[in-house]
PDB file of C-alpha atoms in Angstrom:
ATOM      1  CA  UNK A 136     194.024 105.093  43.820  1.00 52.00           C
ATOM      2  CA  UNK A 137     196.426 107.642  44.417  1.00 58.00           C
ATOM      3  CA  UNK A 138     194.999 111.049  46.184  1.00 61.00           C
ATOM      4  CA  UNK A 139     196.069 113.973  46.641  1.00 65.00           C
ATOM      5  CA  UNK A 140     195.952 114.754  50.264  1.00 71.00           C
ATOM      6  CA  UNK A 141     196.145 118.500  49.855  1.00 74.00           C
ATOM      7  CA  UNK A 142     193.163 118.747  47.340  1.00 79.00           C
ATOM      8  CA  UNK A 143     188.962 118.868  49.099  1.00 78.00           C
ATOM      9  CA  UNK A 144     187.293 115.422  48.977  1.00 84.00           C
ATOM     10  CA  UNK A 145     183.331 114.940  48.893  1.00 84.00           C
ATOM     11  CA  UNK A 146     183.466 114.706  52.679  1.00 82.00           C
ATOM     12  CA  UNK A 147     185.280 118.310  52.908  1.00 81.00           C
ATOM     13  CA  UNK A 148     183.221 120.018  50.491  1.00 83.00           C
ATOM     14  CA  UNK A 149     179.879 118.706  52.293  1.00 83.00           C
ATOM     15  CA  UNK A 150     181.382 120.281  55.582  1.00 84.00           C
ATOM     16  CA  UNK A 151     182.273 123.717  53.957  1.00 82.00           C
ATOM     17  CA  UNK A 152     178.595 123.381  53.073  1.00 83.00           C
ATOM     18  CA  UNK A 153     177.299 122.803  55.901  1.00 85.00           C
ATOM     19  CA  UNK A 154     179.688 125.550  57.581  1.00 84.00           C
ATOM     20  CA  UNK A 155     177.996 127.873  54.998  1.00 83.00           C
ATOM     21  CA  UNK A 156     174.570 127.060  55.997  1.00 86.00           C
ATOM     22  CA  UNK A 157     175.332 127.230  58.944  1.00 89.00           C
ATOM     23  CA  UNK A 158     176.765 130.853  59.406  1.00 88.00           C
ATOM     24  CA  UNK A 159     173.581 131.871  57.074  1.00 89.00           C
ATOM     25  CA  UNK A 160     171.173 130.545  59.622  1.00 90.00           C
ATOM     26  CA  UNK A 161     173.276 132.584  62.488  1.00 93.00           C
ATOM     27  CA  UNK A 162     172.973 135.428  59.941  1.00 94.00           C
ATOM     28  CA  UNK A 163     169.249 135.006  59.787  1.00 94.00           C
ATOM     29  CA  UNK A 164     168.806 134.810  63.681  1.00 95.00           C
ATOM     30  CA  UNK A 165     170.906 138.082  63.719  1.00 95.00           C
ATOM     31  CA  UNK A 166     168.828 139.998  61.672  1.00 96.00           C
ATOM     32  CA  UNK A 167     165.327 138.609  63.487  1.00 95.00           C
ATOM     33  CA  UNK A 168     166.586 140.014  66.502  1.00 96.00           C
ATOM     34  CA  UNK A 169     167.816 143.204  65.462  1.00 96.00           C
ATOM     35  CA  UNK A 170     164.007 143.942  63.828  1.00 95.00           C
ATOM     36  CA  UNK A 171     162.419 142.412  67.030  1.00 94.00           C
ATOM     37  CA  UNK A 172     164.427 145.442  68.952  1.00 95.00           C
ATOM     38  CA  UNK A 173     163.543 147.838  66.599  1.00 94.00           C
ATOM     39  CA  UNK A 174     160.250 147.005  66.298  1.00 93.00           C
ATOM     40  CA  UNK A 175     159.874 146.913  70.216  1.00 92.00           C
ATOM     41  CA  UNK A 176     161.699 150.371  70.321  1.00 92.00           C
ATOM     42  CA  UNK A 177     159.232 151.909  67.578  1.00 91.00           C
ATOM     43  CA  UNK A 178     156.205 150.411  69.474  1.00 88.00           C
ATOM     44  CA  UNK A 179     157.498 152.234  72.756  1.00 89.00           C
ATOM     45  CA  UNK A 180     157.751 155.539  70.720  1.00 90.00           C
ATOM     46  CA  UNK A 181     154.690 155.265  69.079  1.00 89.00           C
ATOM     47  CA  UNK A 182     151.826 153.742  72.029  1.00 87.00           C
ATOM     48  CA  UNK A 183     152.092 157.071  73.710  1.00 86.00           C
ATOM     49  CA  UNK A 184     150.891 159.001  70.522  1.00 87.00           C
ATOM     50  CA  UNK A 185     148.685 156.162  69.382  1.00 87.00           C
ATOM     51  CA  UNK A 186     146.882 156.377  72.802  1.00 85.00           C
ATOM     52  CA  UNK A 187     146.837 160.315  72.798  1.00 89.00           C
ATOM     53  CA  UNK A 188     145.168 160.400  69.433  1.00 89.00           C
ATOM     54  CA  UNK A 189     142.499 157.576  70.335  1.00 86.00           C
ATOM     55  CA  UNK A 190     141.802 159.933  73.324  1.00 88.00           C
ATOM     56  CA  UNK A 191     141.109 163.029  70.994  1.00 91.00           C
ATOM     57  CA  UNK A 192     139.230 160.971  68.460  1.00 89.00           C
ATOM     58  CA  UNK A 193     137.037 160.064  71.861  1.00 87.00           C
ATOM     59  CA  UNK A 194     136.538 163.671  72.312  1.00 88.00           C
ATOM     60  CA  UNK A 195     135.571 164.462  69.241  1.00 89.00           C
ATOM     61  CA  UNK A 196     133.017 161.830  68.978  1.00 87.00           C
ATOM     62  CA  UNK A 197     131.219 163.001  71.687  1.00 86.00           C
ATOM     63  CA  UNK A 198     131.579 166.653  70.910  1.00 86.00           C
ATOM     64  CA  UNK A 199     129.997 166.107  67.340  1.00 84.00           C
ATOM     65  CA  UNK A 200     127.258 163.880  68.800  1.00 78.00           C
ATOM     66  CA  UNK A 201     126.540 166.731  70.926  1.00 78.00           C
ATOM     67  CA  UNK A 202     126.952 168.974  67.792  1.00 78.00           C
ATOM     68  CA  UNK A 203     124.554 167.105  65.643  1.00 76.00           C
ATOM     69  CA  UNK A 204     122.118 166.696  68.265  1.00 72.00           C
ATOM     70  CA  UNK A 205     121.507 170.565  68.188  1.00 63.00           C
ATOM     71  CA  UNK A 206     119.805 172.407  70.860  1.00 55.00           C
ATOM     72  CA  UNK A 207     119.572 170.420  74.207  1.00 55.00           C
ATOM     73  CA  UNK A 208     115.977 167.879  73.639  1.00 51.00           C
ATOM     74  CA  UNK A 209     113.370 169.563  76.021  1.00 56.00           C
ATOM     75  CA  UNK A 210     112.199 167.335  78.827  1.00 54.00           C
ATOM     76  CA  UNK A 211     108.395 166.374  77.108  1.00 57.00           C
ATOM     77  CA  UNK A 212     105.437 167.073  79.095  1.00 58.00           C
ATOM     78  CA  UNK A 213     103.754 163.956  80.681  1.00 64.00           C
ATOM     79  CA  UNK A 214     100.724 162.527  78.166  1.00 69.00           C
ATOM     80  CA  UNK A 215      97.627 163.682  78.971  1.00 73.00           C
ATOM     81  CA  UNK A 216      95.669 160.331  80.178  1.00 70.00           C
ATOM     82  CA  UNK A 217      92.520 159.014  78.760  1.00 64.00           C
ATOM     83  CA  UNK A 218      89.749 161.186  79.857  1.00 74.00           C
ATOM     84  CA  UNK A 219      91.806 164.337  80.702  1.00 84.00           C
ATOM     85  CA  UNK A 220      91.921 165.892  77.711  1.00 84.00           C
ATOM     86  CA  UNK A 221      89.092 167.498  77.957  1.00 83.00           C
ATOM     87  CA  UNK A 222      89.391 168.698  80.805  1.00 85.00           C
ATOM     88  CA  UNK A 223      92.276 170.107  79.919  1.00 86.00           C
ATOM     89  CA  UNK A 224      91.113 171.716  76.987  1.00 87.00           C
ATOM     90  CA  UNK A 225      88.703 173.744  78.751  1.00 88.00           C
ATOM     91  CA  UNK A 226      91.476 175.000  81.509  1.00 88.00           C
ATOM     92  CA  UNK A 227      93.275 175.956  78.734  1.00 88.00           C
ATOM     93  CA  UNK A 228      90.013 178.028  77.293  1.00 90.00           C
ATOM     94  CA  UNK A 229      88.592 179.773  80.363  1.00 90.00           C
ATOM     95  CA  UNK A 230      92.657 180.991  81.285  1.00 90.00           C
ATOM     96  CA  UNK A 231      92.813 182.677  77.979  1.00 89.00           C
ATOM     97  CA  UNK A 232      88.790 183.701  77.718  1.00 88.00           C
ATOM     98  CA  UNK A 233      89.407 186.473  74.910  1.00 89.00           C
ATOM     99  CA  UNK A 234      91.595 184.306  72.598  1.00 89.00           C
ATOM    100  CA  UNK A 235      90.137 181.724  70.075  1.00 90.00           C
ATOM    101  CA  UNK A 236      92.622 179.028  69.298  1.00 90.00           C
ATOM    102  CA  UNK A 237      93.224 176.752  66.766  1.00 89.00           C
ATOM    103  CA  UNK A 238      93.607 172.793  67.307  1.00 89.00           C
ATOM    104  CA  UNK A 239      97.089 173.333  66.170  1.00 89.00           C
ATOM    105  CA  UNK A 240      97.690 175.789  69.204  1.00 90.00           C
ATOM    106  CA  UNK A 241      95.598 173.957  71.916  1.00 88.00           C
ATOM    107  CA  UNK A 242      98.143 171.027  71.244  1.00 86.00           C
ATOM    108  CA  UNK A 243     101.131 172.620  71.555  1.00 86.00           C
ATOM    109  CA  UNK A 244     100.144 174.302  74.836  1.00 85.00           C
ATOM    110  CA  UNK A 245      98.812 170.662  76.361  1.00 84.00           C
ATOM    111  CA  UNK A 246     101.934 168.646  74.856  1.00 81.00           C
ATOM    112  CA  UNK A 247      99.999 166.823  72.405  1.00 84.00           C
ATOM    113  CA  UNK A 248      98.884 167.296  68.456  1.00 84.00           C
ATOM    114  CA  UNK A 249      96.193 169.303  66.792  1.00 84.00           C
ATOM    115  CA  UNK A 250      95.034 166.253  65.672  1.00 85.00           C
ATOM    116  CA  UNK A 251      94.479 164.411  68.571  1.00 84.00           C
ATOM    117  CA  UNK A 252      92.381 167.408  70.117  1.00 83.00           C
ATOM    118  CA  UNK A 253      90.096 167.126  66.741  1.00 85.00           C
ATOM    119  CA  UNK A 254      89.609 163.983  67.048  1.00 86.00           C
ATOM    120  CA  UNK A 255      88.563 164.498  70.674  1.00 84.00           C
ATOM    121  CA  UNK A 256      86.489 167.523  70.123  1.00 84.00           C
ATOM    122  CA  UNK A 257      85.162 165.518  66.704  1.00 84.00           C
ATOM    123  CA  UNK A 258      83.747 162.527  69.578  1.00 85.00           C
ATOM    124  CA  UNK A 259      83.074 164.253  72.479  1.00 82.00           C
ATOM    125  CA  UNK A 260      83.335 167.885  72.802  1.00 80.00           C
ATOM    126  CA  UNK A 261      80.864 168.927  70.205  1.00 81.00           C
ATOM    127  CA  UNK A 262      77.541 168.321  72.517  1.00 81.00           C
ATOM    128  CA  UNK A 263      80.002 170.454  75.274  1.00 82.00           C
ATOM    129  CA  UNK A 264      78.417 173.675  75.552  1.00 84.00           C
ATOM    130  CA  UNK A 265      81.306 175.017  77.322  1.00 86.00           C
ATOM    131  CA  UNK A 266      83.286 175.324  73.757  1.00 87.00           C
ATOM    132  CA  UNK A 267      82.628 177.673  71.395  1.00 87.00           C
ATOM    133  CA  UNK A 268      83.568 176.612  68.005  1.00 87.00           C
ATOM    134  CA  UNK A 269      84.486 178.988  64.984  1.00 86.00           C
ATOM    135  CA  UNK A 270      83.969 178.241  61.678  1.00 86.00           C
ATOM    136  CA  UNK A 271      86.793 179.783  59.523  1.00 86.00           C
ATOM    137  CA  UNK A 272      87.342 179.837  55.929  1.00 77.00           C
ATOM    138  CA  UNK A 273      84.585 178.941  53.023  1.00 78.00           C
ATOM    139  CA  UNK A 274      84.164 175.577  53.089  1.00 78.00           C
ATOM    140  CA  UNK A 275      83.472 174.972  57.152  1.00 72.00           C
ATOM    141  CA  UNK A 276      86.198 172.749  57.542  1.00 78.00           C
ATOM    142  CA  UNK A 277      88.399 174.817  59.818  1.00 84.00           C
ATOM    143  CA  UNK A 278      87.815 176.252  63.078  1.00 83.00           C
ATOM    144  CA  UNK A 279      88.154 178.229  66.054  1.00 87.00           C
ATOM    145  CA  UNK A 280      87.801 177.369  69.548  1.00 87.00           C
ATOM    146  CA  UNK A 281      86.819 179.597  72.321  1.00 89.00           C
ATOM    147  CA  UNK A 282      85.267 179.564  75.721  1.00 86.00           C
ATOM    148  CA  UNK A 283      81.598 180.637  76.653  1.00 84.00           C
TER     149      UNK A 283
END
């Protein structure tokens, strides 16, 4: 079994291989690091305009919610308790004698609804002979109110 010394055996070609690989994997860890600085350089360029925009984006939120809100909410006026309401009512009457009001009036000026002085003239303010009430229209079913 005559060789030729000069020509690659198994053994040689299986280390040029290896060599091969080997330079490919340096390649590879090369390249990894040259995109881990890059990517660390664009991050450094980029967070201060990242955090500038999420700053504006803030402002803007609030601006709009202020925006959509519309006019500033007026502080409410403190219920009227159980019991008060007439009482109210008929402060409310004898401070504007001449004028005759209707429920709708009477409870915007006490901070409550129309409604909810009906129903409390409706139960207890009709025997009142304090209140003066004014039919309007046809049928009745709307009125008037107005101090004695």
């Amino acid at each position: 079994m005559a060789q030729d010394i000069t020509s690659p055996d198994k053994y040689d070609r299986f280390i040029q291989k290896i060599d091969h690989f080997q330079s490919l994997v340096e390649e590879k860890k090369n390249l990894q690091a040259k995109i881990a600085q890059m990517r660390d350089e664009f991050n450094a360029t980029i967070r201060p305009l990242e955090n500038e925009l999420a700053g504006i984006i803030r402002s803007l939120e609030t601006n709009l919610s202020r925006l959509e809100s519309g006019a500033p909410v007026k502080a409410s006026t403190p219920r009227i308790s159980r019991g008060q309401l007439g009482t109210a009512v008929k402060d409310l009457l004898r401070a504007h004698p001449a004028k005759a009001f209707k429920p709708k009036e009477i409870g915007d000026a006490l901070g409550t609804t129309g409604g909810a002085f009906s129903v409390w003239f409706n139960k207890y303010g009709v025997h009142d002979n304090d209140i003066e009430r004014i039919p309007t229209g046809k049928e009745g079913k709307r009125f008037l109110y107005k101090i004695r």
